């Protein structure tokens, strides 16, 4: 069966510090991968998605970036965090195809001080 | 951008009652999905309905889709305390293949 791992679960970082969140998927190959951010009590905002290694599509301009160095690894990064980067970050995967469900990790709660 | 809008934003009912949540959207879709999120956790996929389908069932869940009204409803029958969670609709379109656009969610509370 397929599993998705996302870590860390919580993270407290000072403003201006770098960020690296990692997400890995097991039990499937060539998945679509997604990074979302969720503000408190709100819906999900798609940040990045990837349909293959090295292929990243950005949905919103910001100081975050994403990379996919391996087929089942998706990394969210920032060189300098802003207060507005606080939130709940969720990684998800789906199979290939136009009509497929997405499967989510347990998220990372990021607090910027 | 948010596509789906859930209604109501919050719903509180007694255990055993049925819960109905609605979702409206603005643009053409090829599928609509419902997800559940327990507090502080990731989303769990519940059910997917394609644009050429009108109704779908899964256990105690019943989803309807009316593409002429650009709306969907999720019915949870015989609710249980464990159904307490936030519920989100998400839409997929041909133009935005591989992507889903999520609504703001309905916070459902089941009182024992």
PDB file of C-alpha atoms in Angstrom, chain A residues 4-90:
ATOM      1  CA  UNK A   4       3.245   9.413   2.535  1.00  0.00           C
ATOM      2  CA  UNK A   5       5.620  10.755   5.150  1.00  0.00           C
ATOM      3  CA  UNK A   6       6.004  14.396   6.010  1.00  0.00           C
ATOM      4  CA  UNK A   7       8.312  15.870   8.610  1.00  0.00           C
ATOM      5  CA  UNK A   8       8.776  17.529  10.959  1.00  0.00           C
ATOM      6  CA  UNK A   9       5.311  17.657  12.522  1.00  0.00           C
ATOM      7  CA  UNK A  10       5.962  21.026  14.129  1.00  0.00           C
ATOM      8  CA  UNK A  11       8.624  23.627  13.569  1.00  0.00           C
ATOM      9  CA  UNK A  12       9.374  26.965  15.191  1.00  0.00           C
ATOM     10  CA  UNK A  13      11.733  29.193  13.244  1.00  0.00           C
ATOM     11  CA  UNK A  14      12.932  32.789  13.618  1.00  0.00           C
ATOM     12  CA  UNK A  15      12.225  35.359  10.927  1.00  0.00           C
ATOM     13  CA  UNK A  16      14.957  35.359   8.301  1.00  0.00           C
ATOM     14  CA  UNK A  17      16.011  31.765   8.881  1.00  0.00           C
ATOM     15  CA  UNK A  18      16.012  29.121   6.116  1.00  0.00           C
ATOM     16  CA  UNK A  19      13.431  26.369   5.762  1.00  0.00           C
ATOM     17  CA  UNK A  20      13.418  22.839   4.459  1.00  0.00           C
ATOM     18  CA  UNK A  21      10.375  20.585   4.702  1.00  0.00           C
ATOM     19  CA  UNK A  22      10.558  17.116   3.254  1.00  0.00           C
ATOM     20  CA  UNK A  23       7.907  14.772   1.949  1.00  0.00           C
ATOM     21  CA  UNK A  24       8.403  11.234   0.679  1.00  0.00           C
ATOM     22  CA  UNK A  25       5.993   8.734  -0.817  1.00  0.00           C
ATOM     23  CA  UNK A  26       6.310   4.961  -0.694  1.00  0.00           C
ATOM     24  CA  UNK A  27       4.572   2.204  -2.591  1.00  0.00           C
ATOM     25  CA  UNK A  28       3.991   3.989  -5.883  1.00  0.00           C
ATOM     26  CA  UNK A  29       6.058   5.292  -8.765  1.00  0.00           C
ATOM     27  CA  UNK A  30       5.865   8.519 -10.766  1.00  0.00           C
ATOM     28  CA  UNK A  31       3.276  10.169  -8.515  1.00  0.00           C
ATOM     29  CA  UNK A  32       2.081  13.735  -8.873  1.00  0.00           C
ATOM     30  CA  UNK A  33       3.236  15.655  -5.809  1.00  0.00           C
ATOM     31  CA  UNK A  34       1.743  18.754  -4.210  1.00  0.00           C
ATOM     32  CA  UNK A  35       2.534  21.309  -1.508  1.00  0.00           C
ATOM     33  CA  UNK A  36      -0.360  23.199   0.089  1.00  0.00           C
ATOM     34  CA  UNK A  37      -0.569  25.802   2.828  1.00  0.00           C
ATOM     35  CA  UNK A  38      -3.577  26.106   5.101  1.00  0.00           C
ATOM     36  CA  UNK A  39      -4.248  29.175   7.223  1.00  0.00           C
ATOM     37  CA  UNK A  40      -6.095  28.595  10.503  1.00  0.00           C
ATOM     38  CA  UNK A  41      -9.741  27.695   9.893  1.00  0.00           C
ATOM     39  CA  UNK A  42      -9.379  28.073   6.162  1.00  0.00           C
ATOM     40  CA  UNK A  43      -9.161  25.989   3.016  1.00  0.00           C
ATOM     41  CA  UNK A  44      -6.045  24.828   1.227  1.00  0.00           C
ATOM     42  CA  UNK A  45      -3.948  27.020  -1.033  1.00  0.00           C
ATOM     43  CA  UNK A  46      -1.929  25.143  -3.637  1.00  0.00           C
ATOM     44  CA  UNK A  47       1.686  26.316  -3.597  1.00  0.00           C
ATOM     45  CA  UNK A  48       3.508  23.925  -5.937  1.00  0.00           C
ATOM     46  CA  UNK A  49       2.878  20.747  -7.840  1.00  0.00           C
ATOM     47  CA  UNK A  50       5.102  18.376  -9.761  1.00  0.00           C
ATOM     48  CA  UNK A  51       4.291  15.784 -12.405  1.00  0.00           C
ATOM     49  CA  UNK A  52       7.835  14.398 -12.585  1.00  0.00           C
ATOM     50  CA  UNK A  53      11.445  14.697 -11.415  1.00  0.00           C
ATOM     51  CA  UNK A  54      12.706  18.238 -11.814  1.00  0.00           C
ATOM     52  CA  UNK A  55       9.299  19.485 -13.034  1.00  0.00           C
ATOM     53  CA  UNK A  56       7.860  22.089 -10.681  1.00  0.00           C
ATOM     54  CA  UNK A  57       4.884  24.357 -11.260  1.00  0.00           C
ATOM     55  CA  UNK A  58       4.427  27.330  -8.970  1.00  0.00           C
ATOM     56  CA  UNK A  59       0.938  28.540  -8.230  1.00  0.00           C
ATOM     57  CA  UNK A  60       1.570  31.651  -6.152  1.00  0.00           C
ATOM     58  CA  UNK A  61       4.511  34.052  -6.141  1.00  0.00           C
ATOM     59  CA  UNK A  62       6.249  34.001  -2.786  1.00  0.00           C
ATOM     60  CA  UNK A  63       9.603  33.469  -1.155  1.00  0.00           C
ATOM     61  CA  UNK A  64       9.136  29.698  -1.120  1.00  0.00           C
ATOM     62  CA  UNK A  65      10.516  27.218  -3.625  1.00  0.00           C
ATOM     63  CA  UNK A  66      10.077  23.505  -4.237  1.00  0.00           C
ATOM     64  CA  UNK A  67      12.294  20.807  -5.635  1.00  0.00           C
ATOM     65  CA  UNK A  68      11.865  17.186  -6.623  1.00  0.00           C
ATOM     66  CA  UNK A  69      15.303  15.598  -6.607  1.00  0.00           C
ATOM     67  CA  UNK A  70      13.946  12.035  -6.715  1.00  0.00           C
ATOM     68  CA  UNK A  71      10.769  10.463  -8.033  1.00  0.00           C
ATOM     69  CA  UNK A  72       9.100  10.166  -4.645  1.00  0.00           C
ATOM     70  CA  UNK A  73      10.700  13.061  -2.780  1.00  0.00           C
ATOM     71  CA  UNK A  74       9.336  16.594  -2.663  1.00  0.00           C
ATOM     72  CA  UNK A  75      11.031  19.401  -0.741  1.00  0.00           C
ATOM     73  CA  UNK A  76       9.699  22.821   0.215  1.00  0.00           C
ATOM     74  CA  UNK A  77      12.349  25.447   0.922  1.00  0.00           C
ATOM     75  CA  UNK A  78      12.915  29.058   1.742  1.00  0.00           C
ATOM     76  CA  UNK A  79      16.130  31.036   2.045  1.00  0.00           C
ATOM     77  CA  UNK A  80      14.634  33.609   4.439  1.00  0.00           C
ATOM     78  CA  UNK A  81      11.365  33.057   6.246  1.00  0.00           C
ATOM     79  CA  UNK A  82       8.816  35.825   6.722  1.00  0.00           C
ATOM     80  CA  UNK A  83       6.214  36.130   9.478  1.00  0.00           C
ATOM     81  CA  UNK A  84       3.555  35.564   6.819  1.00  0.00           C
ATOM     82  CA  UNK A  85       5.005  32.113   6.097  1.00  0.00           C
ATOM     83  CA  UNK A  86       3.461  30.766   9.292  1.00  0.00           C
ATOM     84  CA  UNK A  87       0.828  28.125   8.687  1.00  0.00           C
ATOM     85  CA  UNK A  88       0.051  24.465   8.267  1.00  0.00           C
ATOM     86  CA  UNK A  89       1.888  22.903   5.316  1.00  0.00           C
ATOM     87  CA  UNK A  90       0.533  19.802   3.705  1.00  0.00           C
TER      88      UNK A  90
END
